[in-house]
PDB file of C-alpha atoms in Angstrom:
ATOM      1  CA  MET A   3      -4.497  18.833  13.012  1.00 59.00           C
ATOM      2  CA  PRO A   4      -2.374  16.298  14.973  1.00 67.00           C
ATOM      3  CA  LYS A   5      -1.690  12.951  13.311  1.00 74.00           C
ATOM      4  CA  ARG A   6      -4.125  10.251  14.562  1.00 84.00           C
ATOM      5  CA  TYR A   7      -2.049   7.319  13.383  1.00 89.00           C
ATOM      6  CA  ILE A   8       1.638   7.476  14.121  1.00 90.00           C
ATOM      7  CA  VAL A   9       4.058   5.325  12.170  1.00 90.00           C
ATOM      8  CA  ARG A  10       6.683   3.778  14.613  1.00 91.00           C
ATOM      9  CA  LEU A  11       8.647   1.000  12.706  1.00 91.00           C
ATOM     10  CA  SER A  12      10.795  -1.448  14.584  1.00 90.00           C
ATOM     11  CA  GLU A  13      14.407  -2.023  13.375  1.00 92.00           C
ATOM     12  CA  ALA A  14      13.390  -5.219  11.411  1.00 92.00           C
ATOM     13  CA  GLU A  15      10.594  -3.407   9.618  1.00 92.00           C
ATOM     14  CA  GLN A  16      12.823  -0.568   8.813  1.00 92.00           C
ATOM     15  CA  GLN A  17      15.339  -3.020   7.330  1.00 94.00           C
ATOM     16  CA  SER A  18      12.694  -4.822   5.330  1.00 93.00           C
ATOM     17  CA  LEU A  19      11.489  -1.708   3.711  1.00 93.00           C
ATOM     18  CA  LYS A  20      15.082  -0.535   3.018  1.00 94.00           C
ATOM     19  CA  ASP A  21      15.580  -3.875   1.364  1.00 94.00           C
ATOM     20  CA  LEU A  22      12.459  -3.744  -0.714  1.00 93.00           C
ATOM     21  CA  VAL A  23      13.464  -0.272  -1.841  1.00 93.00           C
ATOM     22  CA  SER A  24      17.190  -0.862  -2.559  1.00 94.00           C
ATOM     23  CA  VAL A  25      16.538  -4.098  -4.566  1.00 92.00           C
ATOM     24  CA  GLY A  26      13.922  -2.487  -6.793  1.00 84.00           C
ATOM     25  CA  LYS A  27      12.251  -5.863  -7.785  1.00 90.00           C
ATOM     26  CA  SER A  28       8.820  -5.080  -6.376  1.00 89.00           C
ATOM     27  CA  THR A  29       6.033  -3.078  -8.128  1.00 92.00           C
ATOM     28  CA  ALA A  30       6.332   0.732  -8.353  1.00 93.00           C
ATOM     29  CA  TYR A  31       3.557   1.329  -5.924  1.00 93.00           C
ATOM     30  CA  GLN A  32       5.106  -0.955  -3.295  1.00 94.00           C
ATOM     31  CA  ILE A  33       8.423   0.954  -3.581  1.00 95.00           C
ATOM     32  CA  LYS A  34       6.623   4.147  -3.197  1.00 95.00           C
ATOM     33  CA  TYR A  35       4.601   3.005  -0.287  1.00 95.00           C
ATOM     34  CA  ALA A  36       7.779   1.709   1.356  1.00 95.00           C
ATOM     35  CA  ASN A  37       9.563   5.198   0.797  1.00 94.00           C
ATOM     36  CA  ILE A  38       6.508   6.950   2.324  1.00 95.00           C
ATOM     37  CA  LEU A  39       6.473   4.787   5.436  1.00 94.00           C
ATOM     38  CA  LEU A  40      10.259   5.132   5.854  1.00 94.00           C
ATOM     39  CA  LYS A  41      10.010   9.034   5.672  1.00 94.00           C
ATOM     40  CA  SER A  42       6.911   9.019   7.817  1.00 93.00           C
ATOM     41  CA  ASP A  43       8.612   7.084  10.770  1.00 91.00           C
ATOM     42  CA  ILE A  44       8.523   9.060  13.859  1.00 90.00           C
ATOM     43  CA  ASN A  45      11.866   7.414  14.961  1.00 87.00           C
ATOM     44  CA  GLY A  46      13.339   8.532  11.487  1.00 86.00           C
ATOM     45  CA  PRO A  47      12.799  11.733   9.571  1.00 90.00           C
ATOM     46  CA  GLY A  48       9.114  12.080  10.768  1.00 88.00           C
ATOM     47  CA  TRP A  49       7.904  13.874   7.575  1.00 92.00           C
ATOM     48  CA  THR A  50       4.480  15.354   7.631  1.00 91.00           C
ATOM     49  CA  ASP A  51       1.747  14.123   5.184  1.00 91.00           C
ATOM     50  CA  GLU A  52       2.270  17.225   2.962  1.00 93.00           C
ATOM     51  CA  GLN A  53       6.023  16.803   2.607  1.00 93.00           C
ATOM     52  CA  ALA A  54       5.756  13.089   1.955  1.00 94.00           C
ATOM     53  CA  ALA A  55       2.973  13.667  -0.549  1.00 94.00           C
ATOM     54  CA  LEU A  56       5.013  16.528  -2.270  1.00 95.00           C
ATOM     55  CA  ALA A  57       8.212  14.362  -2.366  1.00 95.00           C
ATOM     56  CA  PHE A  58       6.469  11.295  -3.809  1.00 94.00           C
ATOM     57  CA  SER A  59       3.870  12.860  -6.085  1.00 94.00           C
ATOM     58  CA  CYS A  60       0.656  11.578  -4.390  1.00 94.00           C
ATOM     59  CA  HIS A  61      -2.089  13.157  -2.381  1.00 95.00           C
ATOM     60  CA  ARG A  62      -1.778  13.771   1.305  1.00 93.00           C
ATOM     61  CA  ASN A  63      -4.850  11.483   1.867  1.00 93.00           C
ATOM     62  CA  THR A  64      -2.810   8.610   0.212  1.00 93.00           C
ATOM     63  CA  VAL A  65      -0.237   9.086   2.884  1.00 94.00           C
ATOM     64  CA  ALA A  66      -2.745   9.384   5.789  1.00 93.00           C
ATOM     65  CA  ASN A  67      -4.601   6.261   4.382  1.00 93.00           C
ATOM     66  CA  LEU A  68      -1.208   4.384   4.227  1.00 94.00           C
ATOM     67  CA  ARG A  69      -0.445   5.249   7.726  1.00 94.00           C
ATOM     68  CA  GLN A  70      -3.881   4.162   9.014  1.00 93.00           C
ATOM     69  CA  ARG A  71      -3.422   0.728   7.233  1.00 94.00           C
ATOM     70  CA  LEU A  72      -0.097   0.222   8.719  1.00 93.00           C
ATOM     71  CA  VAL A  73      -1.237   0.960  12.217  1.00 93.00           C
ATOM     72  CA  GLU A  74      -4.487  -1.057  11.964  1.00 93.00           C
ATOM     73  CA  GLN A  75      -3.553  -4.032   9.763  1.00 92.00           C
ATOM     74  CA  GLY A  76       0.201  -4.192   9.794  1.00 92.00           C
ATOM     75  CA  LEU A  77       3.135  -3.771   7.341  1.00 91.00           C
ATOM     76  CA  GLU A  78       2.032  -6.504   4.778  1.00 92.00           C
ATOM     77  CA  ALA A  79      -1.452  -4.975   4.402  1.00 91.00           C
ATOM     78  CA  ALA A  80      -0.022  -1.399   4.092  1.00 92.00           C
ATOM     79  CA  LEU A  81       2.188  -2.428   1.259  1.00 93.00           C
ATOM     80  CA  GLN A  82      -0.759  -3.823  -0.755  1.00 91.00           C
ATOM     81  CA  ARG A  83      -3.267  -2.076  -2.587  1.00 86.00           C
ATOM     82  CA  LYS A  84      -6.772  -1.689  -0.956  1.00 79.00           C
ATOM     83  CA  SER A  85      -9.232  -4.258  -2.504  1.00 78.00           C
ATOM     84  CA  GLN A  86     -12.374  -2.944  -4.011  1.00 80.00           C
ATOM     85  CA  GLN A  87     -15.531  -3.375  -2.076  1.00 83.00           C
ATOM     86  CA  ARG A  88     -17.740  -3.519  -5.225  1.00 83.00           C
ATOM     87  CA  PRO A  89     -15.659  -4.343  -8.425  1.00 78.00           C
ATOM     88  CA  SER A  90     -16.635  -2.018 -11.200  1.00 83.00           C
ATOM     89  CA  ARG A  91     -17.005  -4.828 -13.571  1.00 84.00           C
ATOM     90  CA  GLN A  92     -18.899  -8.095 -13.058  1.00 81.00           C
ATOM     91  CA  PRO A  93     -17.116 -11.396 -14.009  1.00 79.00           C
ATOM     92  CA  VAL A  94     -17.966 -12.499 -17.700  1.00 82.00           C
ATOM     93  CA  CYS A  95     -18.601 -16.089 -16.649  1.00 84.00           C
ATOM     94  CA  ASP A  96     -18.761 -18.202 -13.548  1.00 86.00           C
ATOM     95  CA  GLY A  97     -16.827 -21.209 -12.732  1.00 87.00           C
ATOM     96  CA  ASP A  98     -19.103 -23.682 -14.419  1.00 91.00           C
ATOM     97  CA  ALA A  99     -19.152 -21.643 -17.595  1.00 90.00           C
ATOM     98  CA  GLU A 100     -15.380 -21.310 -17.607  1.00 90.00           C
ATOM     99  CA  ALA A 101     -14.980 -25.215 -17.110  1.00 91.00           C
ATOM    100  CA  LYS A 102     -17.307 -25.731 -20.092  1.00 91.00           C
ATOM    101  CA  LEU A 103     -15.319 -23.111 -22.113  1.00 90.00           C
ATOM    102  CA  ILE A 104     -11.964 -24.951 -21.325  1.00 91.00           C
ATOM    103  CA  ALA A 105     -13.276 -28.282 -22.143  1.00 92.00           C
ATOM    104  CA  LEU A 106     -14.786 -27.125 -25.422  1.00 91.00           C
ATOM    105  CA  ARG A 107     -11.407 -25.543 -26.433  1.00 91.00           C
ATOM    106  CA  CYS A 108      -9.245 -28.421 -25.291  1.00 90.00           C
ATOM    107  CA  GLY A 109     -11.618 -31.252 -26.617  1.00 81.00           C
TER     108      GLY A 109
END
C-alpha cells in the first residue's frame, strides 16, 4: 500500500530536528518522534513505516500517525503528543472549589 502522507522536510526543519536530537534536552518521546521524521523524510533516507517502527521500537501505526500529523498540522504539532478527546479521569474540583481550598490552606 503506498504512503498517503509523504514527509518532505525543508532544510530548516531538518536542521531543527537534528538540533533537537543532538542536544538531548527534550523529552524522550520528542527525540524519538524527531528521529522517526528524519528517517522517514523522502529527501533523506526515506525509510518505510516498518523500518522506522522496528528501529525505534514502536508500532507502524505510530509512524503513520506521526507522518499524518506532520503533513496536516505541521512540525510543532507532530512533535507533541495527541491530546485526549475524552480524559479518562474527571477533575477532582473545579476552579471555585480550588480557590476555596487555597484560601482555606493559606488563611
